mmCIF file of C-alpha atoms in Angstrom:
data_model
loop_
_atom_site.group_PDB
_atom_site.id
_atom_site.type_symbol
_atom_site.label_atom_id
_atom_site.label_comp_id
_atom_site.label_asym_id
_atom_site.label_seq_id
_atom_site.Cartn_x
_atom_site.Cartn_y
_atom_site.Cartn_z
ATOM 1 C CA MET A 1 0.160 -0.091 0.107
ATOM 2 C CA VAL A 2 1.422 3.332 -0.819
ATOM 3 C CA SER A 3 0.706 5.907 1.824
ATOM 4 C CA SER A 4 -1.388 9.364 0.681
ATOM 5 C CA THR A 5 2.300 11.030 1.240
ATOM 6 C CA SER A 6 4.272 9.255 -1.802
ATOM 7 C CA LYS A 7 1.817 9.316 -4.116
ATOM 8 C CA PRO A 8 2.524 12.803 -6.017
ATOM 9 C CA ALA A 9 6.237 11.736 -5.757
ATOM 10 C CA LEU A 10 4.970 8.526 -7.577
ATOM 11 C CA PHE A 11 3.261 10.324 -9.759
ATOM 12 C CA HIS A 12 5.995 13.162 -10.778
ATOM 13 C CA PHE A 13 8.069 9.650 -11.234
ATOM 14 C CA PHE A 14 5.850 7.976 -14.142
ATOM 15 C CA THR A 15 5.028 11.901 -16.158
ATOM 16 C CA LEU A 16 9.007 12.294 -16.240
ATOM 17 C CA SER A 17 9.451 8.720 -17.471
ATOM 18 C CA LEU A 18 6.718 9.015 -20.211
ATOM 19 C CA THR A 19 8.392 12.315 -21.246
ATOM 20 C CA LEU A 20 11.394 11.628 -21.375
ATOM 21 C CA PHE A 21 10.444 7.959 -23.785
ATOM 22 C CA PHE A 22 8.578 10.256 -25.530
ATOM 23 C CA SER A 23 11.261 12.838 -26.276
ATOM 24 C CA ALA A 24 13.769 10.179 -27.241
ATOM 25 C CA LEU A 25 11.285 8.813 -29.868
ATOM 26 C CA LEU A 26 10.977 11.916 -31.283
ATOM 27 C CA PHE A 27 14.227 13.253 -31.785
ATOM 28 C CA CYS A 28 16.099 9.862 -32.033
ATOM 29 C CA SER A 29 13.716 7.617 -34.281
ATOM 30 C CA PRO A 30 14.712 6.658 -37.818
ATOM 31 C CA ALA A 31 11.277 7.285 -38.561
ATOM 32 C CA ALA A 32 11.166 10.881 -37.130
ATOM 33 C CA THR A 33 13.016 13.688 -37.217
ATOM 34 C CA SER A 34 12.598 17.070 -34.928
ATOM 35 C CA PRO A 35 10.252 20.109 -36.493
ATOM 36 C CA LEU A 36 13.438 21.978 -35.610
ATOM 37 C CA SER A 37 15.982 20.188 -37.431
ATOM 38 C CA SER A 38 15.184 21.427 -40.378
ATOM 39 C CA LEU A 39 13.985 24.902 -39.230
ATOM 40 C CA SER A 40 16.033 28.391 -40.074
ATOM 41 C CA LEU A 41 14.657 31.606 -39.530
ATOM 42 C CA SER A 42 16.659 32.899 -41.914
ATOM 43 C CA PRO A 43 15.048 33.594 -45.594
ATOM 44 C CA HIS A 44 18.389 33.166 -47.321
ATOM 45 C CA ALA A 45 19.160 29.622 -45.688
ATOM 46 C CA LEU A 46 15.897 28.584 -46.592
ATOM 47 C CA SER A 47 16.141 29.247 -50.408
ATOM 48 C CA LYS A 48 19.828 28.040 -50.024
ATOM 49 C CA ARG A 49 19.899 24.252 -51.890
ATOM 50 C CA TYR A 50 23.214 24.093 -53.399
ATOM 51 C CA SER A 51 26.167 22.867 -51.937
ATOM 52 C CA GLY A 52 29.474 25.060 -50.826
ATOM 53 C CA THR A 53 29.494 28.356 -49.297
ATOM 54 C CA PRO A 54 29.742 31.685 -51.410
ATOM 55 C CA ALA A 55 33.025 33.269 -50.776
ATOM 56 C CA PRO A 56 32.052 36.413 -48.060
ATOM 57 C CA LYS A 57 32.516 39.961 -48.733
ATOM 58 C CA GLN A 58 36.310 40.631 -49.670
ATOM 59 C CA GLY A 59 37.894 44.023 -49.499
ATOM 60 C CA ASP A 60 36.769 46.688 -46.567
ATOM 61 C CA GLY A 61 35.182 49.421 -48.730
ATOM 62 C CA GLY A 62 31.292 48.800 -49.999
ATOM 63 C CA PRO A 63 28.261 48.711 -48.838
ATOM 64 C CA GLY A 64 27.999 46.909 -45.203
ATOM 65 C CA GLU A 65 25.564 44.231 -47.206
ATOM 66 C CA SER A 66 25.303 42.966 -50.219
ATOM 67 C CA ASP A 67 24.182 45.040 -53.165
ATOM 68 C CA TYR A 68 23.279 42.280 -55.576
ATOM 69 C CA PRO A 69 20.258 39.813 -56.494
ATOM 70 C CA SER A 70 19.330 37.716 -53.225
ATOM 71 C CA ASP A 71 19.145 33.960 -53.911
ATOM 72 C CA ASP A 72 15.435 34.308 -53.995
ATOM 73 C CA GLU A 73 15.561 36.496 -56.649
ATOM 74 C CA ILE A 74 18.375 35.244 -59.103
ATOM 75 C CA ARG A 75 16.219 31.443 -59.175
ATOM 76 C CA ALA A 76 12.986 33.728 -59.550
ATOM 77 C CA ALA A 77 14.780 35.136 -62.717
ATOM 78 C CA PHE A 78 16.193 31.968 -63.906
ATOM 79 C CA ILE A 79 15.439 30.812 -67.670
ATOM 80 C CA GLN A 80 14.719 27.372 -68.180
ATOM 81 C CA PRO A 81 16.671 26.242 -70.778
ATOM 82 C CA SER A 82 15.675 23.246 -73.805
ATOM 83 C CA GLY A 83 18.702 21.321 -73.577
ATOM 84 C CA PRO A 84 21.800 20.299 -70.834
ATOM 85 C CA PHE A 85 23.185 22.469 -69.243
ATOM 86 C CA VAL A 86 27.657 23.614 -69.698
ATOM 87 C CA PHE A 87 29.516 24.214 -67.392
ATOM 88 C CA PHE A 88 33.952 25.372 -67.944
ATOM 89 C CA SER A 89 36.383 26.456 -65.449
ATOM 90 C CA GLY A 90 40.084 26.357 -66.390
ATOM 91 C CA LEU A 91 40.686 27.272 -69.726
ATOM 92 C CA PRO A 92 43.463 29.068 -70.760
ATOM 93 C CA ASN A 93 43.067 32.757 -72.055
ATOM 94 C CA PRO A 94 39.621 32.169 -70.224
ATOM 95 C CA VAL A 95 38.412 35.749 -71.584
ATOM 96 C CA THR A 96 38.774 35.218 -75.141
ATOM 97 C CA ASN A 97 38.662 31.096 -75.396
ATOM 98 C CA GLN A 98 35.940 30.075 -77.799
ATOM 99 C CA ALA A 99 35.002 26.817 -77.036
ATOM 100 C CA PRO A 100 32.113 26.641 -74.381
ATOM 101 C CA TYR A 101 30.241 28.818 -76.388
ATOM 102 C CA GLU A 102 31.288 26.915 -79.889
ATOM 103 C CA PHE A 103 30.577 23.500 -78.233
ATOM 104 C CA SER A 104 26.947 24.682 -76.806
ATOM 105 C CA LYS A 105 25.977 25.600 -80.055
ATOM 106 C CA THR A 106 27.103 21.902 -80.873
ATOM 107 C CA ILE A 107 23.846 20.768 -78.912
ATOM 108 C CA ASN A 108 20.335 21.966 -79.437
ATOM 109 C CA GLY A 109 18.878 23.751 -76.278
ATOM 110 C CA ALA A 110 21.998 23.869 -74.824
ATOM 111 C CA GLN A 111 23.185 26.736 -71.952
ATOM 112 C CA ILE A 112 25.791 28.357 -70.090
ATOM 113 C CA LEU A 113 25.519 30.227 -66.963
ATOM 114 C CA ARG A 114 25.181 33.392 -68.472
ATOM 115 C CA ASN A 115 21.783 32.253 -70.683
ATOM 116 C CA ALA A 116 20.380 31.530 -67.493
ATOM 117 C CA PHE A 117 19.461 34.801 -66.834
ATOM 118 C CA PRO A 118 17.864 38.135 -68.480
ATOM 119 C CA LYS A 119 20.721 40.305 -70.865
ATOM 120 C CA SER A 120 23.345 41.807 -68.620
ATOM 121 C CA TYR A 121 22.102 40.344 -64.809
ATOM 122 C CA ILE A 122 25.149 38.933 -63.894
ATOM 123 C CA ASN A 123 27.232 41.761 -64.608
ATOM 124 C CA ARG A 124 28.508 44.227 -62.270
ATOM 125 C CA LYS A 125 26.202 47.070 -64.397
ATOM 126 C CA PRO A 126 23.278 44.831 -65.136
ATOM 127 C CA GLY A 127 21.739 47.531 -67.159
ATOM 128 C CA ARG A 128 22.143 51.334 -69.316
ATOM 129 C CA ASP A 129 21.274 53.145 -66.687
ATOM 130 C CA SER A 130 21.727 50.787 -63.856
ATOM 131 C CA PRO A 131 24.551 51.856 -61.230
ATOM 132 C CA ILE A 132 27.707 49.785 -61.267
ATOM 133 C CA ARG A 133 27.372 47.493 -58.109
ATOM 134 C CA SER A 134 30.193 46.598 -55.203
ATOM 135 C CA LEU A 135 33.025 44.798 -56.459
ATOM 136 C CA GLU A 136 33.480 43.722 -52.597
ATOM 137 C CA TRP A 137 30.316 41.784 -52.801
ATOM 138 C CA TYR A 138 30.988 41.033 -56.530
ATOM 139 C CA GLN A 139 32.771 36.861 -55.923
ATOM 140 C CA ASN A 140 29.395 36.866 -53.482
ATOM 141 C CA PHE A 141 26.862 37.276 -56.008
ATOM 142 C CA LEU A 142 28.435 34.891 -58.675
ATOM 143 C CA ASP A 143 29.299 31.907 -56.376
ATOM 144 C CA ARG A 144 25.317 32.583 -55.710
ATOM 145 C CA ALA A 145 24.257 32.306 -59.051
ATOM 146 C CA SER A 146 27.237 29.860 -60.256
ATOM 147 C CA GLY A 147 25.745 27.669 -57.416
ATOM 148 C CA ILE A 148 21.569 28.248 -58.299
ATOM 149 C CA PHE A 149 22.501 27.582 -62.158
ATOM 150 C CA ALA A 150 24.416 24.039 -60.428
ATOM 151 C CA ASP A 151 21.279 23.572 -58.255
ATOM 152 C CA LYS A 152 19.027 24.183 -61.455
ATOM 153 C CA ALA A 153 20.542 21.455 -62.988
ATOM 154 C CA VAL A 154 20.320 18.799 -60.234
ATOM 155 C CA GLU A 155 16.507 19.547 -60.663
ATOM 156 C CA ARG A 156 16.169 18.824 -64.125
ATOM 157 C CA GLY A 157 18.388 15.575 -63.171
ATOM 158 C CA ASP A 158 20.249 15.044 -66.895
ATOM 159 C CA THR A 159 23.518 14.861 -67.509
ATOM 160 C CA VAL A 160 25.827 17.924 -67.992
ATOM 161 C CA TYR A 161 28.778 19.129 -69.654
ATOM 162 C CA PHE A 162 31.943 20.606 -68.266
ATOM 163 C CA VAL A 163 34.550 21.602 -70.892
ATOM 164 C CA GLY A 164 38.011 22.130 -69.779
ATOM 165 C CA LEU A 165 41.492 20.617 -69.863
ATOM 166 C CA TRP A 166 41.644 17.049 -70.189
ATOM 167 C CA ASP A 167 42.392 15.717 -67.003
ATOM 168 C CA ALA A 168 40.112 17.956 -65.538
ATOM 169 C CA THR A 169 42.889 20.635 -63.610
ATOM 170 C CA VAL A 170 41.500 22.908 -62.435
ATOM 171 C CA LEU A 171 42.147 26.277 -59.680
ATOM 172 C CA ASP A 172 41.108 24.726 -55.968
ATOM 173 C CA CYS A 173 38.932 28.180 -55.838
ATOM 174 C CA SER A 174 37.751 28.298 -58.907
ATOM 175 C CA ILE A 175 33.754 28.647 -58.809
ATOM 176 C CA TRP A 176 33.542 25.022 -60.490
ATOM 177 C CA LYS A 177 35.955 23.879 -57.515
ATOM 178 C CA ARG A 178 34.118 24.923 -54.552
ATOM 179 C CA ILE A 179 30.392 25.758 -55.565
ATOM 180 C CA GLU A 180 29.219 24.189 -59.525
ATOM 181 C CA LEU A 181 31.393 20.564 -58.280
ATOM 182 C CA PRO A 182 29.906 19.833 -55.181
ATOM 183 C CA THR A 183 26.552 20.504 -55.843
ATOM 184 C CA LEU A 184 26.321 18.386 -59.141
ATOM 185 C CA THR A 185 28.162 15.478 -57.228
ATOM 186 C CA ASP A 186 25.775 15.763 -54.226
ATOM 187 C CA GLY A 187 23.171 15.879 -56.421
ATOM 188 C CA GLY A 188 24.413 12.527 -58.226
ATOM 189 C CA ILE A 189 24.449 14.645 -61.895
ATOM 190 C CA ASP A 190 26.573 12.356 -64.320
ATOM 191 C CA ILE A 191 29.278 14.922 -65.608
ATOM 192 C CA LYS A 192 30.606 14.751 -69.251
ATOM 193 C CA LEU A 193 34.117 16.271 -69.553
ATOM 194 C CA VAL A 194 34.969 17.522 -73.110
ATOM 195 C CA ASP A 195 38.468 18.362 -74.176
ATOM 196 C CA TYR A 196 38.099 22.713 -74.440
ATOM 197 C CA SER A 197 40.814 21.442 -77.401
ATOM 198 C CA ASN A 198 38.624 19.107 -79.313
ATOM 199 C CA LEU A 199 35.357 18.795 -78.734
ATOM 200 C CA GLN A 200 34.836 15.805 -80.032
ATOM 201 C CA ASN A 201 36.864 14.558 -77.521
ATOM 202 C CA GLN A 202 34.803 13.353 -73.707
ATOM 203 C CA LYS A 203 34.487 11.172 -71.309
ATOM 204 C CA ASP A 204 33.071 10.887 -67.802
ATOM 205 C CA TYR A 205 34.262 13.527 -65.711
ATOM 206 C CA PRO A 206 37.622 11.660 -63.675
ATOM 207 C CA GLY A 207 37.007 10.047 -59.590
ATOM 208 C CA THR A 208 34.087 9.627 -57.639
ATOM 209 C CA GLY A 209 33.221 10.441 -53.901
ATOM 210 C CA ASP A 210 36.522 12.466 -52.400
ATOM 211 C CA VAL A 211 38.884 11.913 -55.827
ATOM 212 C CA LEU A 212 37.398 14.588 -58.008
ATOM 213 C CA GLY A 213 40.183 15.010 -60.751
ATOM 214 C CA PRO A 214 43.879 16.984 -59.853
ATOM 215 C CA LEU A 215 43.665 20.245 -58.685
ATOM 216 C CA VAL A 216 45.763 22.521 -59.238
ATOM 217 C CA PRO A 217 46.747 25.344 -56.599
ATOM 218 C CA ARG A 218 45.450 28.998 -56.024
ATOM 219 C CA GLY A 219 48.260 31.535 -58.331
ATOM 220 C CA ASN A 220 50.345 33.503 -56.546
ATOM 221 C CA ASP A 221 48.354 36.737 -56.971
ATOM 222 C CA HIS A 222 44.973 36.771 -56.749
ATOM 223 C CA THR A 223 44.933 40.134 -55.252
ATOM 224 C CA VAL A 224 40.807 41.980 -56.305
ATOM 225 C CA HIS A 225 41.496 45.394 -57.805
ATOM 226 C CA GLY A 226 38.519 48.098 -57.670
ATOM 227 C CA PRO A 227 38.046 50.379 -61.248
ATOM 228 C CA ASP A 228 40.222 52.636 -60.367
ATOM 229 C CA GLY A 229 42.870 49.919 -60.619
ATOM 230 C CA ALA A 230 43.469 50.386 -56.575
ATOM 231 C CA ALA A 231 43.742 47.319 -55.229
ATOM 232 C CA LEU A 232 41.520 46.187 -52.353
ATOM 233 C CA GLU A 233 42.942 43.228 -50.973
ATOM 234 C CA LYS A 234 44.584 40.021 -50.891
ATOM 235 C CA ARG A 235 42.817 37.020 -51.272
ATOM 236 C CA GLY A 236 44.305 34.251 -48.879
ATOM 237 C CA THR A 237 41.500 32.833 -47.938
ATOM 238 C CA GLY A 238 40.978 29.940 -51.113
ATOM 239 C CA TYR A 239 38.392 32.804 -52.854
ATOM 240 C CA CYS A 240 40.010 33.687 -56.404
ATOM 241 C CA PHE A 241 38.254 35.851 -58.634
ATOM 242 C CA ASP A 242 37.987 33.322 -61.374
ATOM 243 C CA TRP A 243 35.037 34.680 -63.455
ATOM 244 C CA PRO A 244 36.664 34.868 -67.206
ATOM 245 C CA GLY A 245 37.478 30.788 -66.527
ATOM 246 C CA ASP A 246 33.106 30.366 -65.548
ATOM 247 C CA GLN A 247 32.039 32.799 -68.125
ATOM 248 C CA GLU A 248 31.017 32.287 -71.910
ATOM 249 C CA ASP A 249 33.558 33.653 -74.472
ATOM 250 C CA ALA A 250 33.471 37.928 -74.397
ATOM 251 C CA ASN A 251 33.607 37.520 -78.039
ATOM 252 C CA ASP A 252 30.349 35.718 -78.812
ATOM 253 C CA PRO A 253 28.298 38.021 -80.904
ATOM 254 C CA ASP A 254 25.305 36.629 -78.816
ATOM 255 C CA ALA A 255 26.522 37.379 -75.749
ATOM 256 C CA ASP A 256 26.694 40.529 -72.692
ATOM 257 C CA PRO A 257 29.415 42.298 -72.127
ATOM 258 C CA VAL A 258 32.090 41.226 -70.646
ATOM 259 C CA VAL A 259 31.766 40.198 -67.130
ATOM 260 C CA GLY A 260 31.935 44.006 -65.400
ATOM 261 C CA ILE A 261 32.303 46.360 -67.730
ATOM 262 C CA PRO A 262 29.311 48.293 -69.439
ATOM 263 C CA TYR A 263 29.832 48.173 -72.868
ATOM 264 C CA TYR A 264 30.488 45.549 -75.926
ATOM 265 C CA PRO A 265 33.690 45.360 -76.949
ATOM 266 C CA GLY A 266 34.672 44.258 -80.424
ATOM 267 C CA ASN A 267 34.808 46.411 -83.051
ATOM 268 C CA CYS A 268 33.270 50.232 -81.500
ATOM 269 C CA GLY A 269 32.043 53.734 -83.602
ATOM 270 C CA VAL A 270 32.684 56.853 -83.719
ATOM 271 C CA HIS A 271 30.428 59.303 -85.219
ATOM 272 C CA LEU A 272 31.766 62.841 -85.834
ATOM 273 C CA GLN A 273 29.973 66.330 -87.521
ATOM 274 C CA GLN A 274 32.640 68.574 -87.215
ATOM 275 C CA TYR A 275 31.341 72.695 -87.569
ATOM 276 C CA GLN A 276 33.602 75.235 -89.769
ATOM 277 C CA LYS A 277 35.038 77.801 -88.168
ATOM 278 C CA ASN A 278 31.809 80.183 -86.383
ATOM 279 C CA GLU A 279 29.138 77.734 -87.281
ATOM 280 C CA GLY A 280 27.387 75.687 -84.664
ATOM 281 C CA ASN A 281 25.828 76.192 -81.507
ATOM 282 C CA PRO A 282 27.974 78.546 -78.228
ATOM 283 C CA ALA A 283 29.745 75.598 -76.982
ATOM 284 C CA THR A 284 28.812 73.230 -74.205
ATOM 285 C CA ASN A 285 32.196 74.131 -72.172
ATOM 286 C CA GLY A 286 31.109 77.973 -71.532
ATOM 287 C CA ASN A 287 33.618 78.945 -74.127
ATOM 288 C CA GLN A 288 31.088 81.223 -76.272
ATOM 289 C CA ALA A 289 34.035 82.478 -79.216
ATOM 290 C CA THR A 290 32.803 80.834 -82.069
ATOM 291 C CA SER A 291 36.597 81.728 -84.324
ATOM 292 C CA ASP A 292 37.514 77.778 -83.756
ATOM 293 C CA TYR A 293 36.413 74.155 -84.775
ATOM 294 C CA ARG A 294 33.363 72.668 -83.348
ATOM 295 C CA PHE A 295 32.860 69.163 -82.435
ATOM 296 C CA THR A 296 29.308 66.468 -81.841
ATOM 297 C CA VAL A 297 31.070 63.270 -81.415
ATOM 298 C CA PHE A 298 29.295 59.943 -80.251
ATOM 299 C CA LEU A 299 30.948 56.498 -80.222
ATOM 300 C CA LYS A 300 29.002 53.004 -79.988
ATOM 301 C CA ASP A 301 30.260 49.996 -78.735
ATOM 302 C CA ALA A 302 29.975 46.393 -81.086
ATOM 303 C CA ASN A 303 26.008 46.539 -80.415
ATOM 304 C CA GLY A 304 25.269 49.630 -81.758
ATOM 305 C CA GLU A 305 24.915 51.517 -78.069
ATOM 306 C CA ALA A 306 26.120 54.529 -76.936
ATOM 307 C CA VAL A 307 29.265 54.411 -75.085
ATOM 308 C CA GLY A 308 29.819 58.254 -74.738
ATOM 309 C CA GLU A 309 29.762 61.481 -76.573
ATOM 310 C CA VAL A 310 30.231 65.224 -76.389
ATOM 311 C CA ALA A 311 28.299 67.878 -78.587
ATOM 312 C CA TYR A 312 29.270 71.466 -80.039
ATOM 313 C CA TYR A 313 32.616 71.300 -78.218
ATOM 314 C CA ASP A 314 35.127 73.844 -79.458
ATOM 315 C CA ALA A 315 37.876 71.965 -81.196
ATOM 316 C CA PRO A 316 41.064 74.589 -81.637
ATOM 317 C CA GLY A 317 43.366 72.638 -83.894
ATOM 318 C CA GLY A 318 45.658 70.353 -83.161
ATOM 319 C CA GLN A 319 44.465 70.526 -79.630
ATOM 320 C CA GLY A 320 42.494 67.405 -78.432
ATOM 321 C CA VAL A 321 39.435 67.048 -77.707
ATOM 322 C CA ASP A 322 38.593 64.528 -74.960
ATOM 323 C CA VAL A 323 35.315 61.960 -74.987
ATOM 324 C CA ASP A 324 35.105 59.853 -71.697
ATOM 325 C CA GLY A 325 32.219 57.567 -71.318
ATOM 326 C CA GLU A 326 31.598 53.893 -70.616
ATOM 327 C CA LEU A 327 35.636 52.841 -72.562
ATOM 328 C CA PRO A 328 37.937 52.019 -70.193
ATOM 329 C CA LEU A 329 40.321 54.180 -72.088
ATOM 330 C CA VAL A 330 39.646 58.348 -73.454
ATOM 331 C CA PHE A 331 39.064 58.577 -77.019
ATOM 332 C CA ILE A 332 40.730 61.377 -78.525
ATOM 333 C CA VAL A 333 39.629 63.570 -81.297
ATOM 334 C CA THR A 334 41.830 66.400 -82.947
ATOM 335 C CA ALA A 335 41.421 69.001 -85.714
ATOM 336 C CA GLY A 336 43.581 70.344 -88.320
ATOM 337 C CA ASN A 337 44.214 73.793 -88.907
ATOM 338 C CA VAL A 338 41.746 74.454 -92.131
ATOM 339 C CA ASP A 339 38.997 72.827 -93.234
ATOM 340 C CA ASP A 340 40.581 70.742 -96.316
ATOM 341 C CA ASP A 341 42.732 69.325 -93.064
ATOM 342 C CA PRO A 342 41.877 64.984 -91.874
ATOM 343 C CA VAL A 343 40.170 64.990 -87.963
ATOM 344 C CA SER A 344 43.051 62.860 -86.033
ATOM 345 C CA PHE A 345 41.836 59.963 -83.888
ATOM 346 C CA ALA A 346 43.735 58.087 -80.997
ATOM 347 C CA TYR A 347 42.545 55.367 -78.694
ATOM 348 C CA GLY A 348 44.653 53.796 -76.357
ATOM 349 C CA ASP A 349 47.857 52.450 -78.867
ATOM 350 C CA GLN A 350 45.576 53.450 -82.292
ATOM 351 C CA LYS A 351 46.184 56.331 -83.644
ATOM 352 C CA TRP A 352 44.586 57.277 -87.328
ATOM 353 C CA ASP A 353 43.125 59.904 -89.479
ATOM 354 C CA SER A 354 39.724 60.518 -91.231
ATOM 355 C CA HIS A 355 41.646 59.964 -94.694
ATOM 356 C CA SER A 356 42.631 56.328 -93.262
ATOM 357 C CA GLN A 357 40.324 53.162 -94.669
ATOM 358 C CA GLN A 358 38.760 52.837 -92.000
ATOM 359 C CA CYS A 359 36.722 56.229 -92.227
ATOM 360 C CA SER A 360 34.141 57.718 -94.223
ATOM 361 C CA VAL A 361 33.743 60.971 -94.622
ATOM 362 C CA GLY A 362 31.034 63.321 -96.327
ATOM 363 C CA GLY A 363 31.610 67.495 -97.825
ATOM 364 C CA TYR A 364 31.044 70.583 -95.957
ATOM 365 C CA ASP A 365 26.853 71.053 -96.287
ATOM 366 C CA SER A 366 25.414 73.770 -94.507
ATOM 367 C CA GLY A 367 28.647 74.766 -92.029
ATOM 368 C CA SER A 368 29.561 70.862 -91.246
ATOM 369 C CA ARG A 369 30.596 67.471 -92.465
ATOM 370 C CA GLN A 370 30.001 64.126 -91.174
ATOM 371 C CA LEU A 371 32.789 61.616 -90.822
ATOM 372 C CA ASP A 372 32.225 57.843 -89.160
ATOM 373 C CA CYS A 373 35.338 55.647 -88.429
ATOM 374 C CA GLY A 374 35.812 52.448 -87.128
ATOM 375 C CA PHE A 375 38.194 51.401 -83.893
ATOM 376 C CA SER A 376 39.035 48.044 -81.598
ATOM 377 C CA CYS A 377 37.628 48.264 -78.177
#
């Protein structure tokens, strides 16, 4: 017989035992997992499914938080391809290497990363009228966009292609090694290695499990440079600004500009209207005199988009007029001393005048003449 004074203690003993028993079932049973084990209060964590960890902010400048799209926004912008996904990294001369683009054209509907998003979406300058986004958060954004590209390939479930060296050598700091490859292998995706030097050579991507093909260490210098050329900091944490090895060919005529630059490189053009002396509207530089020639100049990139201009600018004979804009170098136009003198042009180490074959020149009409020239940019 249990005494009345011991009944509460016995009741609490059985209550505690049952609580511990059901707690063990809930948290330890193979058939059940804790709801808390999959719960995260972070929207970024909820949306992240790719493998690997994106690079953190690089350098001390720039905004405190990323000024690029979130993971959810990147996923919403993704354009689903009708064909297979094509990856690449570790290519010689990566900015001008045609191999990934040429290979993608051999498979109907194949997609390289840039074509998976709206035009200019993954550039630092996402639109002609958009501000240039920070360099400090750019690697983080590229890592996340690449991870989502790989994640979409896992969702598709089909074989993907990797264009690279035949022995699969890549930088250990590359986006492919840190983000894309782990995502694909964790998702059980078959990868075909394509020899960049002979696109007919294909084989299974070497290695399984933790052995995923040979790697080479980072080079001695992976310094991040700002728009003014100043170094932000040396990347000693295993991240390298390797994007040229993960983008499609910069010379692809259907591609966006090279990542991070706000113009389309290739064959650019200049349209010039030269006003005779004492002609043209008052100069925009504040000089109201009309005794000099005046220039209105329009620069266009390889896609025909405006990248610089000046209007009714005083151009004394022999004195260059600087046309600044979105090209990486200043374009210089120089008038002669008399009407029949050619106009001289300079862009970097390129120098020519309007008598050259790369220009077409009209005659003077109503106080001005029109000139058009091409140049490499």
